[in-house]
Amino acid sequence: MKLDARGDVRALAAQVLASLLDGRGSLARLLPRAEERVDERDRALLRELCYGGARTAPRLQLLAGKLLRKPPADIEVEALILLGLYQLEYTRIPDHAAISATVNAARTLKLDRATGVINGVLRNAQRSREQLQRKLSGNPQFSSMHPAWLQQRIKAAWPDAAADIFRANNANPPMTLRVNGARVSRDDYLQQLKAANIAAQPCTISPVGITLAAACAVSELPGFAEGLVSVQDESAQLSALLLAPAAEDRVLDACAAPGGKSCHLLEQQPSVHLSALDIDEERLDRVAENLARIGCDAELICADAAESDAWWDGQPFDCILLDAPCSATGVIRRNPDIKLLRREEDIAELAQLQGRILRAMWQILKPGGKLLYATCSVLPAENSEVVAAFVAETEDASDNTPQLLGGEPWGKPQAAGIQLFPRPDGGDGFYYALLSKAE
Amino acid sequence: MAKLEILEFPDPRLRQVAKPVSEVTDELRQLVDDMFETMYAAPGVGLAATQINVHQRIVVIDVSEDQSEPLVFINPEIEVLEEEIHQYDEGCLSVPGFYETVERPRKVRVKALDRAGEAFAIEAEGLLAVCIQHEVDHLDGKLFVDYISPLKRNRIRSKLEKAQRQRA
């Protein structure tokens, strides 16, 4: 039997962080379960500890390594030490309170035997933090706050942009809206926001995007429940724009959950016949919810996109949006647990999977049709390399990614497709390649 | 000593009913020591042999603050002393990350053999009573999720199955 840590914010945060360190589930899955187990007033702290702990873990792990004689035997002890260091370094919680509450959390978790180590490490950190930071400042894992393998990959791929990518990944992302152009213009909606005292700016690349000055609850957004706007990152908003299906086209959204891009396609071109497919039934429910809110309809299919024998009706598609499964290294600022969950060996596996799905999708695309390949990764191995190899081996495929959007250049052109980097006040890291199939 | 792998719900081996121990041997004492090591490392306050895929009636428990009260129950038998119901939020090393409120009798008497093979009996209430009942359930192939609604249980099942697939 395992004891419940109900009510103890730091103990619950340690359990979440330990699960991440152990590769057992993501923040999106673990945090809601932990939130149910604390008082309403402690939820913000729980969230900050979990998100902040994950975001800073690569740096704090190095710091802990310097402070510990040997690595802790227990993963929950390691998590408590990281959370203690996080509170000392990044919160305004007084040091003595941070330390004693973290030691108490160890007791809640029946880790009494580790209270001495935790207390010792945190007191030591308090005394020697500046000296240690100076010692570690030359270590790229420390300065970038990314695991060493990822830091090296990003640095090797983008020597000039790497520092900005790390900075953006470690910053808080803006809250961005997509205006439902079928219902209201962006200018009119900006007026509605102004009337509601919500400060906002139009996005620079997406013509339907609005960036809020500060995040707010969706319930405060005018017309949210009626589907006037949705929450979606600016870079993600470019998919419907790039694919640009014509009226009445048969369109497939191949990895659709949670459905933001499907909704956008229908807002932009309401007469398309859209099939939204996803492998995860639970996540497909989210697609249904999102479609219902904006008042649109699509055929929902729960299947593995690459196994078209199992679900395809034999009618080729005019347009396919393939938002391929990826490392999500472009959205680390929204999902800092990526830093802990992703392993270097995942990348080659993902690239293989991406190539496999891309080839399968090509088979069900109509000659003369177009396919938009998208990822939220910043690693060329999953992006331009996958697409360039595919175009080279596929006679009827050509890269047709527009270099201009709304008359303006966007992103960084690659051998195939265009790469977007995460920007502190702008969109997430994304990759797009628009491929045309010869008649 | 060795840390052992703990089976996770919905593994069918957790449903197997354990057989009584016929003789307390040195080999069995070694197993008991490994079970303590596994339980303390997890960390947990109780572990049944079923959870490490050994289908004999052995339970180890330590509900103390500082690992100072290890208890061994071989062939435990529970007698309910007070029918009055006690609610407790239980978690389980075989159902990682989930906690649910379970109702059980408040006070029980347990008869068992100890590590030396000697018969003993104790009365338990509070956390110890909860824990003993939780662990003896394991020996009978039962889990704490059997006491909650099928809807909640299925949700836990699908989430754990998904996590297990992702690790595989």
Short mmCIF file of N, CA, C and O in Angstrom, two decimals, chain A residues 4 8 11 18 26 56 76 82 98 121 126 140 198 203 222 230 234 248 267 285 301 315 365 386 401 405 409 422:
data_model
loop_
_atom_site.label_atom_id
_atom_site.label_comp_id
_atom_site.label_asym_id
_atom_site.label_seq_id
_atom_site.Cartn_x
_atom_site.Cartn_y
_atom_site.Cartn_z
N ASP A 4 -1.24 8.28 0.74
CA ASP A 4 -1.69 9.43 -0.03
C ASP A 4 -1.04 10.70 0.52
O ASP A 4 -0.95 10.88 1.72
N ASP A 8 -0.57 18.01 0.90
CA ASP A 8 0.81 18.48 1.00
C ASP A 8 1.32 18.83 -0.41
O ASP A 8 1.69 17.96 -1.20
N ALA A 11 4.80 17.56 -1.46
CA ALA A 11 4.85 16.10 -1.61
C ALA A 11 4.17 15.69 -2.93
O ALA A 11 4.67 14.83 -3.65
N ALA A 18 8.73 13.21 -9.85
CA ALA A 18 9.37 11.89 -9.86
C ALA A 18 8.83 11.04 -11.00
O ALA A 18 9.58 10.33 -11.67
N SER A 26 2.92 12.38 -18.48
CA SER A 26 3.25 13.77 -18.78
C SER A 26 2.58 14.70 -17.78
O SER A 26 1.68 14.30 -17.05
N THR A 56 13.31 23.83 -15.11
CA THR A 56 14.66 24.10 -14.63
C THR A 56 15.43 22.83 -14.28
O THR A 56 16.60 22.91 -13.90
N GLU A 76 11.89 9.82 -5.67
CA GLU A 76 11.12 10.87 -5.00
C GLU A 76 12.03 11.77 -4.16
O GLU A 76 11.73 12.95 -3.98
N LEU A 82 15.26 18.59 -6.07
CA LEU A 82 15.10 19.54 -7.19
C LEU A 82 14.06 20.60 -6.84
O LEU A 82 14.25 21.79 -7.12
N ALA A 98 10.99 27.40 2.64
CA ALA A 98 11.12 26.44 1.53
C ALA A 98 11.78 25.16 2.02
O ALA A 98 11.33 24.05 1.71
N VAL A 121 21.50 19.16 1.85
CA VAL A 121 21.74 19.66 0.50
C VAL A 121 21.18 21.07 0.33
O VAL A 121 21.84 21.95 -0.23
N GLN A 126 22.06 26.91 -0.08
CA GLN A 126 21.81 28.26 0.40
C GLN A 126 23.14 28.99 0.63
O GLN A 126 23.29 30.15 0.27
N PRO A 140 27.09 24.08 -20.88
CA PRO A 140 25.95 24.46 -21.73
C PRO A 140 24.61 23.90 -21.24
O PRO A 140 23.58 24.54 -21.44
N ILE A 198 -9.40 43.82 -22.00
CA ILE A 198 -8.36 42.81 -22.17
C ILE A 198 -7.37 43.35 -23.20
O ILE A 198 -7.73 43.57 -24.36
N CYS A 203 -1.53 39.50 -34.30
CA CYS A 203 -0.31 38.76 -34.60
C CYS A 203 0.31 39.28 -35.89
O CYS A 203 -0.37 39.88 -36.72
N PRO A 222 -14.82 37.43 -24.64
CA PRO A 222 -16.14 37.64 -25.23
C PRO A 222 -16.43 36.57 -26.28
O PRO A 222 -15.59 36.33 -27.16
N SER A 230 -10.86 30.87 -30.56
CA SER A 230 -10.28 29.68 -29.93
C SER A 230 -8.89 30.06 -29.46
O SER A 230 -8.30 31.02 -29.96
N GLU A 234 0.14 31.04 -32.57
CA GLU A 234 0.19 31.68 -33.89
C GLU A 234 0.79 30.75 -34.96
O GLU A 234 0.26 30.66 -36.07
N GLU A 248 -15.69 22.81 -51.17
CA GLU A 248 -16.14 21.44 -51.44
C GLU A 248 -15.02 20.40 -51.49
O GLU A 248 -15.26 19.24 -51.79
N GLU A 267 -13.50 26.88 -40.31
CA GLU A 267 -13.81 28.31 -40.21
C GLU A 267 -13.43 29.03 -41.51
O GLU A 267 -14.13 29.92 -41.99
N ASP A 285 -12.23 12.75 -28.46
CA ASP A 285 -13.36 13.42 -27.79
C ASP A 285 -13.14 14.92 -27.71
O ASP A 285 -14.08 15.71 -27.80
N ILE A 301 -12.72 9.90 -37.10
CA ILE A 301 -12.29 8.52 -37.28
C ILE A 301 -11.18 8.22 -36.27
O ILE A 301 -10.20 8.97 -36.18
N GLN A 315 -11.75 6.76 -51.52
CA GLN A 315 -11.89 8.04 -52.23
C GLN A 315 -10.68 8.93 -51.90
O GLN A 315 -10.53 9.32 -50.76
N LEU A 365 -3.69 10.53 -51.45
CA LEU A 365 -3.84 11.91 -51.94
C LEU A 365 -4.10 11.86 -53.44
O LEU A 365 -3.46 11.12 -54.18
N VAL A 386 13.34 14.71 -43.32
CA VAL A 386 12.28 13.75 -43.66
C VAL A 386 11.67 14.13 -45.02
O VAL A 386 11.50 13.28 -45.91
N THR A 401 6.26 24.95 -50.89
CA THR A 401 6.01 25.79 -49.72
C THR A 401 6.17 27.26 -50.11
O THR A 401 7.23 27.64 -50.62
N LEU A 405 4.00 34.92 -47.01
CA LEU A 405 2.64 34.82 -46.49
C LEU A 405 2.13 36.24 -46.30
O LEU A 405 2.77 37.02 -45.60
N PRO A 409 7.95 37.66 -46.03
CA PRO A 409 8.68 36.42 -45.74
C PRO A 409 8.37 35.93 -44.32
O PRO A 409 8.07 36.74 -43.43
N PRO A 422 10.66 29.20 -31.99
CA PRO A 422 9.79 29.82 -30.98
C PRO A 422 10.26 31.26 -30.74
O PRO A 422 11.46 31.52 -30.68
#
